[in-house]
Amino acid sequence: MLLCVLLVGILFAIHNTTPVTIDLIFLTLPQASLSLWLLGAFVIGGVLGVLLSSFIIFSLKAKIHFLKRNIQSAKSELDKLKTSGVKDLV
């Protein structure tokens, strides 16, 4: 699968060597081949995707840690209540 994607990317780069200028509203980027601009867009998208997903992953890991701590304190409180209940009956 990866080999097919790589082959298509190489063929795209070979057939699209015409220089193009990217004109944003406030900025005109220098001329480069279409394949270079596309590769840059994929790289930027991949980096942004990794950064955003890592923030989500870290926040979820922090939440898991917080919830595990809450569970542990609830278990210790339950154990204290069980032992105090047994002492009251005796």
Tab-separated table of N, CA and C in Angstrom:
chain	number	residue	atom	x	y	z
A	1	MET	N	0.833	-1.192	0.000
A	1	MET	CA	0.000	0.000	0.000
A	1	MET	C	0.878	1.257	0.000
A	2	LEU	N	1.861	1.269	0.900
A	2	LEU	CA	2.758	2.416	0.980
A	2	LEU	C	3.557	2.569	-0.300
A	3	LEU	N	3.927	1.452	-0.887
A	3	LEU	CA	4.675	1.486	-2.141
A	3	LEU	C	3.833	2.091	-3.261
A	4	CYS	N	2.545	1.776	-3.295
A	4	CYS	CA	1.653	2.353	-4.311
A	4	CYS	C	1.516	3.862	-4.129
A	5	VAL	N	1.363	4.302	-2.899
A	5	VAL	CA	1.243	5.737	-2.626
A	5	VAL	C	2.534	6.451	-3.015
A	6	LEU	N	3.663	5.847	-2.698
A	6	LEU	CA	4.949	6.426	-3.061
A	6	LEU	C	5.110	6.506	-4.575
A	7	LEU	N	4.698	5.469	-5.278
A	7	LEU	CA	4.783	5.455	-6.738
A	7	LEU	C	3.897	6.536	-7.357
A	8	VAL	N	2.677	6.677	-6.855
A	8	VAL	CA	1.775	7.716	-7.362
A	8	VAL	C	2.354	9.099	-7.075
A	9	GLY	N	2.949	9.284	-5.900
A	9	GLY	CA	3.565	10.566	-5.564
A	9	GLY	C	4.730	10.899	-6.475
A	10	ILE	N	5.545	9.905	-6.792
A	10	ILE	CA	6.672	10.130	-7.704
A	10	ILE	C	6.173	10.469	-9.102
A	11	LEU	N	5.167	9.738	-9.577
A	11	LEU	CA	4.603	10.038	-10.900
A	11	LEU	C	3.990	11.435	-10.937
A	12	PHE	N	3.304	11.816	-9.860
A	12	PHE	CA	2.721	13.154	-9.787
A	12	PHE	C	3.815	14.216	-9.837
A	13	ALA	N	4.907	13.989	-9.118
A	13	ALA	CA	6.007	14.957	-9.095
A	13	ALA	C	6.679	15.070	-10.458
A	14	ILE	N	6.794	13.965	-11.169
A	14	ILE	CA	7.427	13.984	-12.491
A	14	ILE	C	6.563	14.734	-13.501
A	15	HIS	N	5.250	14.534	-13.441
A	15	HIS	CA	4.350	15.126	-14.436
A	15	HIS	C	3.929	16.557	-14.109
A	16	ASN	N	4.185	17.035	-12.918
A	16	ASN	CA	3.758	18.381	-12.518
A	16	ASN	C	4.951	19.218	-12.077
A	17	THR	N	5.795	19.537	-13.027
A	17	THR	CA	6.987	20.335	-12.723
A	17	THR	C	6.799	21.810	-13.057
A	18	THR	N	5.630	22.183	-13.540
A	18	THR	CA	5.370	23.574	-13.898
A	18	THR	C	5.384	24.439	-12.638
A	19	PRO	N	6.144	25.523	-12.660
A	19	PRO	CA	6.149	26.390	-11.478
A	19	PRO	C	4.833	27.158	-11.354
A	20	VAL	N	4.329	27.213	-10.148
A	20	VAL	CA	3.099	27.958	-9.867
A	20	VAL	C	3.369	28.909	-8.708
A	21	THR	N	2.599	29.982	-8.676
A	21	THR	CA	2.690	30.949	-7.591
A	21	THR	C	1.428	30.841	-6.757
A	22	ILE	N	1.576	30.706	-5.472
A	22	ILE	CA	0.437	30.650	-4.563
A	22	ILE	C	0.158	32.083	-4.111
A	23	ASP	N	-1.061	32.551	-4.403
A	23	ASP	CA	-1.445	33.917	-4.060
A	23	ASP	C	-2.475	33.874	-2.942
A	24	LEU	N	-2.032	34.189	-1.741
A	24	LEU	CA	-2.940	34.321	-0.618
A	24	LEU	C	-3.451	35.755	-0.605
A	25	ILE	N	-4.414	36.058	0.199
A	25	ILE	CA	-5.019	37.388	0.174
A	25	ILE	C	-3.989	38.471	0.492
A	26	PHE	N	-3.191	38.258	1.525
A	26	PHE	CA	-2.237	39.279	1.947
A	26	PHE	C	-0.791	38.926	1.632
A	27	LEU	N	-0.566	37.800	1.004
A	27	LEU	CA	0.792	37.321	0.807
A	27	LEU	C	0.877	36.521	-0.483
A	28	THR	N	1.908	36.775	-1.257
A	28	THR	CA	2.165	35.988	-2.462
A	28	THR	C	3.421	35.163	-2.214
A	29	LEU	N	3.273	33.860	-2.286
A	29	LEU	CA	4.399	32.965	-2.047
A	29	LEU	C	5.220	32.818	-3.318
A	30	PRO	N	6.497	32.510	-3.202
A	30	PRO	CA	7.353	32.405	-4.394
A	30	PRO	C	6.969	31.215	-5.271
A	31	GLN	N	7.443	31.257	-6.513
A	31	GLN	CA	7.138	30.183	-7.451
A	31	GLN	C	7.861	28.904	-7.054
A	32	ALA	N	7.139	27.815	-7.166
A	32	ALA	CA	7.705	26.482	-6.948
A	32	ALA	C	6.833	25.501	-7.717
A	33	SER	N	7.321	24.302	-7.903
A	33	SER	CA	6.542	23.317	-8.655
A	33	SER	C	5.309	22.912	-7.853
A	34	LEU	N	4.300	22.491	-8.583
A	34	LEU	CA	3.042	22.099	-7.952
A	34	LEU	C	3.254	20.932	-6.994
A	35	SER	N	4.110	20.008	-7.377
A	35	SER	CA	4.367	18.858	-6.506
A	35	SER	C	5.039	19.291	-5.205
A	36	LEU	N	5.893	20.300	-5.260
A	36	LEU	CA	6.544	20.794	-4.053
A	36	LEU	C	5.533	21.451	-3.113
A	37	TRP	N	4.615	22.246	-3.679
A	37	TRP	CA	3.578	22.864	-2.856
A	37	TRP	C	2.679	21.805	-2.226
A	38	LEU	N	2.347	20.779	-2.985
A	38	LEU	CA	1.489	19.715	-2.464
A	38	LEU	C	2.201	18.936	-1.360
A	39	LEU	N	3.468	18.644	-1.571
A	39	LEU	CA	4.246	17.958	-0.543
A	39	LEU	C	4.327	18.809	0.726
A	40	GLY	N	4.543	20.107	0.554
A	40	GLY	CA	4.579	21.008	1.707
A	40	GLY	C	3.259	21.036	2.460
A	41	ALA	N	2.158	21.026	1.712
A	41	ALA	CA	0.843	21.021	2.356
A	41	ALA	C	0.627	19.736	3.149
A	42	PHE	N	1.050	18.601	2.591
A	42	PHE	CA	0.926	17.335	3.313
A	42	PHE	C	1.786	17.324	4.575
A	43	VAL	N	2.990	17.843	4.473
A	43	VAL	CA	3.882	17.867	5.635
A	43	VAL	C	3.318	18.772	6.725
A	44	ILE	N	2.867	19.965	6.343
A	44	ILE	CA	2.292	20.888	7.329
A	44	ILE	C	1.040	20.287	7.960
A	45	GLY	N	0.201	19.664	7.152
A	45	GLY	CA	-0.995	19.014	7.686
A	45	GLY	C	-0.660	17.881	8.637
A	46	GLY	N	0.350	17.100	8.292
A	46	GLY	CA	0.760	16.011	9.178
A	46	GLY	C	1.306	16.511	10.499
A	47	VAL	N	2.139	17.540	10.442
A	47	VAL	CA	2.713	18.100	11.673
A	47	VAL	C	1.619	18.699	12.546
A	48	LEU	N	0.703	19.453	11.940
A	48	LEU	CA	-0.396	20.031	12.721
A	48	LEU	C	-1.286	18.943	13.312
A	49	GLY	N	-1.538	17.895	12.552
A	49	GLY	CA	-2.338	16.783	13.063
A	49	GLY	C	-1.688	16.106	14.254
A	50	VAL	N	-0.384	15.888	14.178
A	50	VAL	CA	0.335	15.265	15.295
A	50	VAL	C	0.312	16.179	16.517
A	51	LEU	N	0.533	17.474	16.317
A	51	LEU	CA	0.531	18.403	17.450
A	51	LEU	C	-0.833	18.468	18.124
A	52	LEU	N	-1.882	18.605	17.326
A	52	LEU	CA	-3.219	18.703	17.909
A	52	LEU	C	-3.635	17.409	18.593
A	53	SER	N	-3.328	16.282	17.984
A	53	SER	CA	-3.706	15.017	18.615
A	53	SER	C	-2.880	14.755	19.867
A	54	SER	N	-1.636	15.218	19.910
A	54	SER	CA	-0.836	15.019	21.123
A	54	SER	C	-1.384	15.849	22.279
A	55	PHE	N	-1.887	17.047	22.008
A	55	PHE	CA	-2.521	17.829	23.073
A	55	PHE	C	-3.739	17.097	23.623
A	56	ILE	N	-4.533	16.519	22.746
A	56	ILE	CA	-5.716	15.777	23.181
A	56	ILE	C	-5.303	14.551	23.985
A	57	ILE	N	-4.293	13.839	23.510
A	57	ILE	CA	-3.830	12.640	24.214
A	57	ILE	C	-3.309	12.995	25.601
A	58	PHE	N	-2.513	14.068	25.709
A	58	PHE	CA	-1.983	14.458	27.016
A	58	PHE	C	-3.095	14.880	27.970
A	59	SER	N	-4.106	15.576	27.472
A	59	SER	CA	-5.201	15.977	28.359
A	59	SER	C	-6.001	14.763	28.814
A	60	LEU	N	-6.189	13.786	27.925
A	60	LEU	CA	-6.906	12.576	28.323
A	60	LEU	C	-6.094	11.750	29.319
A	61	LYS	N	-4.780	11.704	29.152
A	61	LYS	CA	-3.941	10.987	30.118
A	61	LYS	C	-3.993	11.663	31.481
A	62	ALA	N	-4.017	12.988	31.502
A	62	ALA	CA	-4.126	13.709	32.772
A	62	ALA	C	-5.469	13.417	33.435
A	63	LYS	N	-6.520	13.348	32.636
A	63	LYS	CA	-7.845	13.041	33.178
A	63	LYS	C	-7.879	11.624	33.743
A	64	ILE	N	-7.259	10.679	33.046
A	64	ILE	CA	-7.194	9.299	33.531
A	64	ILE	C	-6.449	9.247	34.861
A	65	HIS	N	-5.335	9.969	34.951
A	65	HIS	CA	-4.561	10.000	36.197
A	65	HIS	C	-5.400	10.574	37.340
A	66	PHE	N	-6.127	11.649	37.068
A	66	PHE	CA	-6.990	12.265	38.075
A	66	PHE	C	-8.078	11.294	38.521
A	67	LEU	N	-8.695	10.596	37.571
A	67	LEU	CA	-9.765	9.660	37.912
A	67	LEU	C	-9.231	8.451	38.680
A	68	LYS	N	-8.043	7.985	38.331
A	68	LYS	CA	-7.446	6.875	39.085
A	68	LYS	C	-7.171	7.280	40.528
A	69	ARG	N	-6.728	8.521	40.711
A	69	ARG	CA	-6.499	9.008	42.070
A	69	ARG	C	-7.811	9.080	42.849
A	70	ASN	N	-8.878	9.529	42.182
A	70	ASN	CA	-10.184	9.585	42.839
A	70	ASN	C	-10.668	8.189	43.211
A	71	ILE	N	-10.465	7.229	42.325
A	71	ILE	CA	-10.871	5.851	42.611
A	71	ILE	C	-10.094	5.315	43.805
A	72	GLN	N	-8.803	5.585	43.840
A	72	GLN	CA	-7.971	5.103	44.946
A	72	GLN	C	-8.418	5.701	46.271
A	73	SER	N	-8.720	6.994	46.285
A	73	SER	CA	-9.177	7.613	47.537
A	73	SER	C	-10.555	7.088	47.933
A	74	ALA	N	-11.413	6.815	46.963
A	74	ALA	CA	-12.729	6.255	47.270
A	74	ALA	C	-12.591	4.840	47.824
A	75	LYS	N	-11.665	4.057	47.285
A	75	LYS	CA	-11.442	2.697	47.794
A	75	LYS	C	-10.912	2.728	49.220
A	76	SER	N	-9.981	3.632	49.490
A	76	SER	CA	-9.438	3.708	50.855
A	76	SER	C	-10.512	4.177	51.833
A	77	GLU	N	-11.353	5.102	51.413
A	77	GLU	CA	-12.449	5.549	52.275
A	77	GLU	C	-13.440	4.422	52.517
A	78	LEU	N	-13.719	3.630	51.498
A	78	LEU	CA	-14.625	2.493	51.638
A	78	LEU	C	-14.046	1.457	52.594
A	79	ASP	N	-12.746	1.205	52.494
A	79	ASP	CA	-12.105	0.264	53.412
A	79	ASP	C	-12.181	0.764	54.853
A	80	LYS	N	-11.992	2.068	55.051
A	80	LYS	CA	-12.094	2.635	56.400
A	80	LYS	C	-13.509	2.479	56.941
A	81	LEU	N	-14.497	2.719	56.090
A	81	LEU	CA	-15.886	2.586	56.526
A	81	LEU	C	-16.228	1.135	56.836
A	82	LYS	N	-15.687	0.201	56.066
A	82	LYS	CA	-15.942	-1.221	56.323
A	82	LYS	C	-15.346	-1.640	57.658
A	83	THR	N	-14.116	-1.218	57.913
A	83	THR	CA	-13.476	-1.609	59.175
A	83	THR	C	-14.117	-0.911	60.367
A	84	SER	N	-14.545	0.320	60.213
A	84	SER	CA	-15.205	1.006	61.331
A	84	SER	C	-16.586	0.418	61.577
A	85	GLY	N	-17.253	-0.054	60.528
A	85	GLY	CA	-18.558	-0.695	60.691
A	85	GLY	C	-18.442	-2.018	61.412
A	86	VAL	N	-17.383	-2.757	61.165
A	86	VAL	CA	-17.160	-4.039	61.840
A	86	VAL	C	-16.837	-3.801	63.308
A	87	LYS	N	-16.074	-2.775	63.624
A	87	LYS	CA	-15.723	-2.471	65.013
A	87	LYS	C	-16.957	-2.040	65.803
A	88	ASP	N	-17.883	-1.333	65.149
A	88	ASP	CA	-19.092	-0.886	65.836
A	88	ASP	C	-19.993	-2.060	66.188
A	89	LEU	N	-20.002	-3.099	65.376
A	89	LEU	CA	-20.856	-4.251	65.626
A	89	LEU	C	-20.314	-5.130	66.747
A	90	VAL	N	-19.010	-5.107	66.966
A	90	VAL	CA	-18.390	-5.983	67.974
A	90	VAL	C	-18.414	-5.347	69.294
